[in-house]
XYZ file of C-alpha atoms in Angstrom:
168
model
C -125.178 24.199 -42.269
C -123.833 22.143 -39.490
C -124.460 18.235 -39.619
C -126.721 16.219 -37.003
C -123.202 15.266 -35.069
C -121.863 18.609 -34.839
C -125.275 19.917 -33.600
C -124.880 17.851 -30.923
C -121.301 19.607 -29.822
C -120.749 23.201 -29.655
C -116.860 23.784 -30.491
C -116.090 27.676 -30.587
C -113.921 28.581 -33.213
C -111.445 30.021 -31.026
C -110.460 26.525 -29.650
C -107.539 25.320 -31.186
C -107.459 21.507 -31.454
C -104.835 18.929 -32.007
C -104.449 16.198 -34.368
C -106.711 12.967 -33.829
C -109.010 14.784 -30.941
C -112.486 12.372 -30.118
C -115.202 14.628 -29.431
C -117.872 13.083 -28.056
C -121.397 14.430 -28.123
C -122.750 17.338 -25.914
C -119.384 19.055 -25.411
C -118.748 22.700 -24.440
C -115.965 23.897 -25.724
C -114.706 27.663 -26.024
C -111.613 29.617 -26.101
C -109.107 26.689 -24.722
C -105.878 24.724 -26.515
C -106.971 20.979 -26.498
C -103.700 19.028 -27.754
C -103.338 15.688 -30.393
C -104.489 12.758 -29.336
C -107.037 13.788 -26.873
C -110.350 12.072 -26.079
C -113.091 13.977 -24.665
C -116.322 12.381 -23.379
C -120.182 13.620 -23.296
C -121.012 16.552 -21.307
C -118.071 18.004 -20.674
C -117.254 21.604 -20.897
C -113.606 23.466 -21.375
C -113.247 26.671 -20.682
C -111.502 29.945 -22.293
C -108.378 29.746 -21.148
C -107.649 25.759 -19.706
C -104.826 23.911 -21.692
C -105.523 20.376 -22.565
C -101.626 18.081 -23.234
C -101.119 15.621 -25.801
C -102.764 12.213 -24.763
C -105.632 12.897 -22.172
C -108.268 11.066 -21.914
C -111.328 13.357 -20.397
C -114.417 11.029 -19.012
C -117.715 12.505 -18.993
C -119.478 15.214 -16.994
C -116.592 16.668 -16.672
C -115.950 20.698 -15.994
C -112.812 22.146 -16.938
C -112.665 26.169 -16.157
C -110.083 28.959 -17.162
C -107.017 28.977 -15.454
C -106.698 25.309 -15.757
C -103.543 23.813 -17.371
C -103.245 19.478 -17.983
C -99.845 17.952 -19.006
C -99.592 15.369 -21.054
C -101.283 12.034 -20.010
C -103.489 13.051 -17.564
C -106.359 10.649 -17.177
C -109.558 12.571 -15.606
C -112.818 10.426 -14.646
C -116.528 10.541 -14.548
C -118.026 13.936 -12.968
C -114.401 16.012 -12.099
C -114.935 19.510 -11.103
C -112.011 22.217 -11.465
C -112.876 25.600 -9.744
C -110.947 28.737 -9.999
C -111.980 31.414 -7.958
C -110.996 31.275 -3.952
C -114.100 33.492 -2.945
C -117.091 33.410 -5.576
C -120.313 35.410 -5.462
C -123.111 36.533 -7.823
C -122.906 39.695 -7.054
C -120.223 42.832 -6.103
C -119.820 45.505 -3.420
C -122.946 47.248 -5.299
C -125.135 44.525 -5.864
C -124.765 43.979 -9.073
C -123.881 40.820 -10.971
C -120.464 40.091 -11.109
C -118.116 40.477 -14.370
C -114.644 39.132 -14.996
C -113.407 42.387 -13.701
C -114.650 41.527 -10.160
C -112.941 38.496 -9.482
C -109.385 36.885 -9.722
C -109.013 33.859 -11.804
C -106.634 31.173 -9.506
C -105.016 28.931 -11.931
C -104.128 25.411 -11.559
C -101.767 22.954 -13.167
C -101.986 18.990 -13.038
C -98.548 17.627 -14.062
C -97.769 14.786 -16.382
C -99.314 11.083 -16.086
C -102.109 12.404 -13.173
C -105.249 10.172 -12.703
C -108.223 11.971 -11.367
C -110.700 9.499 -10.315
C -114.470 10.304 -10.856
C -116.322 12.919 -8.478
C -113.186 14.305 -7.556
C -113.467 18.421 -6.832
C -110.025 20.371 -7.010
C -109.682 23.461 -5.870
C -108.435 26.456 -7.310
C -104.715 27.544 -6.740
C -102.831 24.108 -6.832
C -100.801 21.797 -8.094
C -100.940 18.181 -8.477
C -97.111 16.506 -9.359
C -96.338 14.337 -11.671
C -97.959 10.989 -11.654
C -100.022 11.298 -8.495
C -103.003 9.893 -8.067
C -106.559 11.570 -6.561
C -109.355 8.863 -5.228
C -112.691 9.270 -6.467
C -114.954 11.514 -4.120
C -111.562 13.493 -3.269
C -111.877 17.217 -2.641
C -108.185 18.328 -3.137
C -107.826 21.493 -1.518
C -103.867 21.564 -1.700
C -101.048 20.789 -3.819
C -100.270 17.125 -4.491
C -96.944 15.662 -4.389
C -95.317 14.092 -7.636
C -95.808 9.877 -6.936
C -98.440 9.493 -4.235
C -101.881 8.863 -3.979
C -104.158 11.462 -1.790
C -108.031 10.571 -1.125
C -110.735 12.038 1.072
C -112.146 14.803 2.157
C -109.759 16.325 2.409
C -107.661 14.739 0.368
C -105.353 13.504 2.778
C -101.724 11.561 1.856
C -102.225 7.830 1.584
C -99.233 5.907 -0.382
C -96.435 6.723 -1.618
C -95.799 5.162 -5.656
C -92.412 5.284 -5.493
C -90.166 2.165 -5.123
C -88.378 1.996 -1.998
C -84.851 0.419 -1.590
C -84.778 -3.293 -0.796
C -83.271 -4.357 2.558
C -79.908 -5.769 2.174
């Protein structure tokens, strides 16, 4: 018989967790790798499939789908969105609703040390490099160099985090 907390969060035992992993209440989670040290907030859902690093920290809200892979240290805010289909629809060429056989799952892999700020939508098919950082709002819709901030919509290049040279 499960206990009033674990009522409250449905972990699939296909998930393989980590060492020290904070599950907070009304999770989702099914069929992903979620690695030590990981805190997960309310309402979020993981996917078959995504890969959660050592060390994230995963606010609330959040939706994490197959194909999605963080590194270590990844910091993702309030109300992210991952998607990972280029073209969705309900239904295929005969009108019937879609399975996993009619569609192509687009992966996408965040790199070490990311921050995602809240409300941020990325797009299927992408990378973000090490260390970058998305603004909140931010629809990413292409990869994301290592060391620079990107906000809007689009997410456009803003600053780069890299120290540059002093003048001699």
């Amino acid at each position: 018989m499960n206990s009033p907390e674990q009522a409250l969060r449905r972990i699939a035992a296909n998930v393989r967790l980590g060492k020290n992993v904070q599950i907070y209440d009304f999770t989702n989670l099914y069929g992903c790798e979620i690695g030590d040290d990981v805190k997960i907030g309310a309402f979020v859902e993981i996917q078959k499939g995504a890969k959660i690093g050592t060390r994230c920290k995963i606010s609330s809200h959040t939706f994490i789908c197959e194909g999605v892979t963080l590194e270590e240290e990844v910091f993702v805010g309030h109300h992210v969105v991952f998607t990972n289909d280029l073209y969705p629809r309900a239904t295929n060429e005969s009108g019937t609703l879609q399975t996993e056989a009619d569609w192509e799952c687009v992966p996408t892999v965040v790199r070490r040390g990311v921050s995602i700020g809240s409300g941020a939508v990325l797009l299927c098919g992408i990378t973000v490099g090490e260390n970058a950082i998305i603004g909140a709002g931010s629809v990413v819709t292409r990869d994301v160099p290592a060391d620079t901030i990107v906000a809007g919509n689009p997410a456009r290049f803003l600053k780069s985090l890299k120290a540059t040279p002093a003048l001699v």
